[in-house]
């Protein structure tokens, strides 16, 4: 059974095809094509511009995905698309494209929760059995565990997502958005030497990032006005932009490790699966790995092909749903900016 997936909840448009063998076994990735809308340095991506990008590129990406997969329209069993959560206008562009393909090809539609797509793709690629999931991206920050056919949210951000925190600080520093602002923050952090004291906001199983962002933005403002303006923070030393990136990363990642460890203890799990775009960050993987090792556990993560938003994860989760008999009628093929992970009935798991 072959599914095609369309993902476009933010600035990345992804189209992918995946094969689920009829007799079981690992899924086979046939193609995984992606194109990113990159905004100028110091700017974020506006919904209208991102939606225009998706509409401009979707046909070309679908053709390229079919070509790379070596399959025809007749081979495709269903069309899977991201229903939400995400940015309204880009989601609408993808839903419209999926409906168009469904009508043209006469194939059933399957609406997919973006977060569940990340989780199921991570489980498939890494082989993690029943892990605590840390889902970290530009729009979401959640600690999740599976129970009774639902992905239950044990903890989450109370304001902005960790990826949004990093992206917005990248705009403050006016650094490039290519290939991604969070990636460029990570590279700058590697040259940081001093860990500055920033707000550490963990509240039970939840965390908050807006206060940290305000604090680090203020330090960046002082640094911009006077390169020696932060000298008194570390006596006798000049604080750099790299130190700010390093301090921000260390603080927010320590918060994430703490709430993940608490969830592991609560559910009795020894496995952590990191998914979402921020999950590509090697420092986060290292910190989480050290915590898991101390508990006698292990960490599972994927590379940028699967961590960053992609069409394959939507195709995979959609096929899992489709094989249980679920599909989406044309009338119900809507999208929504708010679609919580625990709203999805996970019929394909016991």
Tab-separated table of C-alpha atoms in Angstrom, residues 6-165:
chain	number	residue	atom	x	y	z
A	6	UNK	CA	1.587	16.694	1.718
A	7	UNK	CA	2.971	18.786	4.591
A	8	UNK	CA	2.920	22.575	4.741
A	9	UNK	CA	1.956	23.725	8.235
A	10	UNK	CA	4.766	26.300	8.385
A	11	UNK	CA	7.485	27.505	6.000
A	12	UNK	CA	8.470	24.076	4.678
A	13	UNK	CA	6.497	22.385	1.931
A	14	UNK	CA	7.068	18.642	1.835
A	15	UNK	CA	5.798	15.902	-0.452
A	16	UNK	CA	6.709	12.260	0.061
A	17	UNK	CA	5.654	8.749	-0.886
A	18	UNK	CA	5.924	5.741	1.402
A	19	UNK	CA	5.209	2.048	0.927
A	20	UNK	CA	3.802	-0.219	3.636
A	21	UNK	CA	4.557	-3.835	2.588
A	22	UNK	CA	1.419	-6.003	2.399
A	23	UNK	CA	2.871	-8.636	4.740
A	24	UNK	CA	4.194	-6.181	7.289
A	25	UNK	CA	7.778	-5.217	7.939
A	26	UNK	CA	9.516	-1.823	7.844
A	27	UNK	CA	8.014	0.938	5.754
A	28	UNK	CA	9.901	1.806	2.584
A	29	UNK	CA	10.556	5.468	1.836
A	30	UNK	CA	10.109	6.000	-1.885
A	31	UNK	CA	10.678	9.750	-2.060
A	32	UNK	CA	11.016	12.692	0.307
A	33	UNK	CA	11.024	16.101	-1.403
A	34	UNK	CA	11.028	19.420	0.429
A	35	UNK	CA	11.235	23.120	-0.408
A	36	UNK	CA	11.592	25.888	2.177
A	37	UNK	CA	10.364	29.457	2.117
A	38	UNK	CA	13.295	31.514	3.448
A	39	UNK	CA	12.610	35.055	4.656
A	40	UNK	CA	15.273	37.808	4.807
A	41	UNK	CA	17.547	38.043	7.895
A	42	UNK	CA	15.830	39.681	10.847
A	43	UNK	CA	12.366	38.787	9.585
A	44	UNK	CA	9.958	35.949	10.208
A	45	UNK	CA	7.769	34.322	7.573
A	46	UNK	CA	4.320	35.816	7.076
A	47	UNK	CA	1.371	33.430	6.538
A	48	UNK	CA	0.334	35.028	3.228
A	49	UNK	CA	3.853	34.852	1.783
A	50	UNK	CA	4.319	31.285	2.979
A	51	UNK	CA	0.979	30.219	1.508
A	52	UNK	CA	1.930	31.796	-1.812
A	53	UNK	CA	5.193	29.845	-1.750
A	54	UNK	CA	3.354	26.571	-1.126
A	55	UNK	CA	0.868	27.164	-3.935
A	56	UNK	CA	3.709	28.013	-6.323
A	57	UNK	CA	5.744	24.895	-5.573
A	58	UNK	CA	3.272	22.112	-4.748
A	59	UNK	CA	2.679	20.855	-8.311
A	60	UNK	CA	6.391	20.706	-9.063
A	61	UNK	CA	7.107	18.869	-5.811
A	62	UNK	CA	4.334	16.311	-6.402
A	63	UNK	CA	5.717	15.577	-9.875
A	64	UNK	CA	9.268	15.308	-8.525
A	65	UNK	CA	8.157	12.974	-5.706
A	66	UNK	CA	6.355	10.641	-8.122
A	67	UNK	CA	9.335	10.692	-10.462
A	68	UNK	CA	11.832	9.902	-7.692
A	69	UNK	CA	9.607	7.144	-6.304
A	70	UNK	CA	9.232	5.532	-9.723
A	71	UNK	CA	5.483	5.092	-9.323
A	72	UNK	CA	2.423	6.259	-11.213
A	73	UNK	CA	-0.824	7.799	-10.013
A	74	UNK	CA	-2.492	4.378	-10.286
A	75	UNK	CA	-0.057	2.971	-7.709
A	76	UNK	CA	-1.077	5.501	-5.028
A	77	UNK	CA	-3.746	4.269	-2.603
A	78	UNK	CA	-4.496	7.461	-0.665
A	79	UNK	CA	-3.615	11.143	-0.384
A	80	UNK	CA	-2.621	12.279	3.097
A	81	UNK	CA	-2.395	15.912	4.128
A	82	UNK	CA	-1.717	17.949	7.269
A	83	UNK	CA	-4.978	19.027	8.894
A	84	UNK	CA	-3.217	20.940	11.681
A	85	UNK	CA	-1.923	22.372	13.888
A	86	UNK	CA	-0.021	25.115	12.085
A	87	UNK	CA	-0.361	28.460	10.335
A	88	UNK	CA	-3.774	29.022	8.803
A	89	UNK	CA	-2.954	30.207	5.298
A	90	UNK	CA	-0.217	27.618	4.557
A	91	UNK	CA	-2.462	24.845	5.901
A	92	UNK	CA	-5.274	25.995	3.614
A	93	UNK	CA	-2.946	25.888	0.604
A	94	UNK	CA	-1.976	22.292	1.364
A	95	UNK	CA	-5.551	21.176	2.077
A	96	UNK	CA	-6.661	22.737	-1.201
A	97	UNK	CA	-3.873	20.944	-3.060
A	98	UNK	CA	-4.807	17.618	-1.460
A	99	UNK	CA	-8.465	18.046	-2.434
A	100	UNK	CA	-7.429	18.910	-5.987
A	101	UNK	CA	-5.328	15.741	-6.260
A	102	UNK	CA	-8.118	13.651	-4.731
A	103	UNK	CA	-10.597	14.868	-7.334
A	104	UNK	CA	-8.174	14.570	-10.244
A	105	UNK	CA	-6.833	11.151	-9.298
A	106	UNK	CA	-10.046	9.817	-7.698
A	107	UNK	CA	-8.191	8.757	-4.582
A	108	UNK	CA	-9.402	8.917	-0.941
A	109	UNK	CA	-8.191	11.645	1.409
A	110	UNK	CA	-6.740	11.145	4.889
A	111	UNK	CA	-6.375	14.119	7.234
A	112	UNK	CA	-3.380	13.823	9.569
A	113	UNK	CA	-2.427	15.495	12.831
A	114	UNK	CA	1.002	17.095	12.324
A	115	UNK	CA	2.238	16.130	15.805
A	116	UNK	CA	1.159	12.492	15.446
A	117	UNK	CA	2.946	12.429	12.091
A	118	UNK	CA	6.202	13.394	13.788
A	119	UNK	CA	5.755	10.761	16.504
A	120	UNK	CA	4.890	7.879	14.181
A	121	UNK	CA	7.723	8.717	11.782
A	122	UNK	CA	10.160	8.856	14.685
A	123	UNK	CA	8.980	5.482	15.982
A	124	UNK	CA	9.258	3.923	12.531
A	125	UNK	CA	12.763	5.226	11.778
A	126	UNK	CA	14.340	4.651	15.210
A	127	UNK	CA	12.547	1.488	16.301
A	128	UNK	CA	11.650	3.007	19.681
A	129	UNK	CA	8.965	0.815	21.231
A	130	UNK	CA	7.034	2.860	23.789
A	131	UNK	CA	9.103	5.953	24.574
A	132	UNK	CA	8.393	9.210	26.312
A	133	UNK	CA	8.280	11.650	23.391
A	134	UNK	CA	9.762	15.132	23.492
A	135	UNK	CA	8.171	17.037	20.623
A	136	UNK	CA	10.019	20.302	20.039
A	137	UNK	CA	9.527	22.584	17.052
A	138	UNK	CA	8.867	26.173	16.051
A	139	UNK	CA	5.203	25.887	16.985
A	140	UNK	CA	5.030	23.125	19.591
A	141	UNK	CA	6.734	22.003	22.787
A	142	UNK	CA	5.207	18.919	24.413
A	143	UNK	CA	6.217	15.942	26.534
A	144	UNK	CA	4.055	13.015	25.460
A	145	UNK	CA	3.483	9.387	26.435
A	146	UNK	CA	1.146	6.806	24.904
A	147	UNK	CA	-1.738	5.312	26.880
A	148	UNK	CA	-5.095	3.786	25.905
A	149	UNK	CA	-4.920	4.666	22.207
A	150	UNK	CA	-4.083	8.317	22.792
A	151	UNK	CA	-0.840	10.262	22.845
A	152	UNK	CA	-1.222	11.912	26.238
A	153	UNK	CA	0.376	15.298	26.885
A	154	UNK	CA	2.167	15.247	30.238
A	155	UNK	CA	3.761	18.675	29.940
A	156	UNK	CA	3.976	21.546	27.485
A	157	UNK	CA	4.930	25.170	27.050
A	158	UNK	CA	2.712	27.712	28.742
A	159	UNK	CA	3.429	30.408	26.154
A	160	UNK	CA	5.735	30.206	23.118
A	161	UNK	CA	7.380	27.074	21.720
A	162	UNK	CA	11.098	26.499	22.247
A	163	UNK	CA	11.727	26.686	18.494
A	164	UNK	CA	9.898	29.997	18.332
A	165	UNK	CA	12.066	31.279	21.185
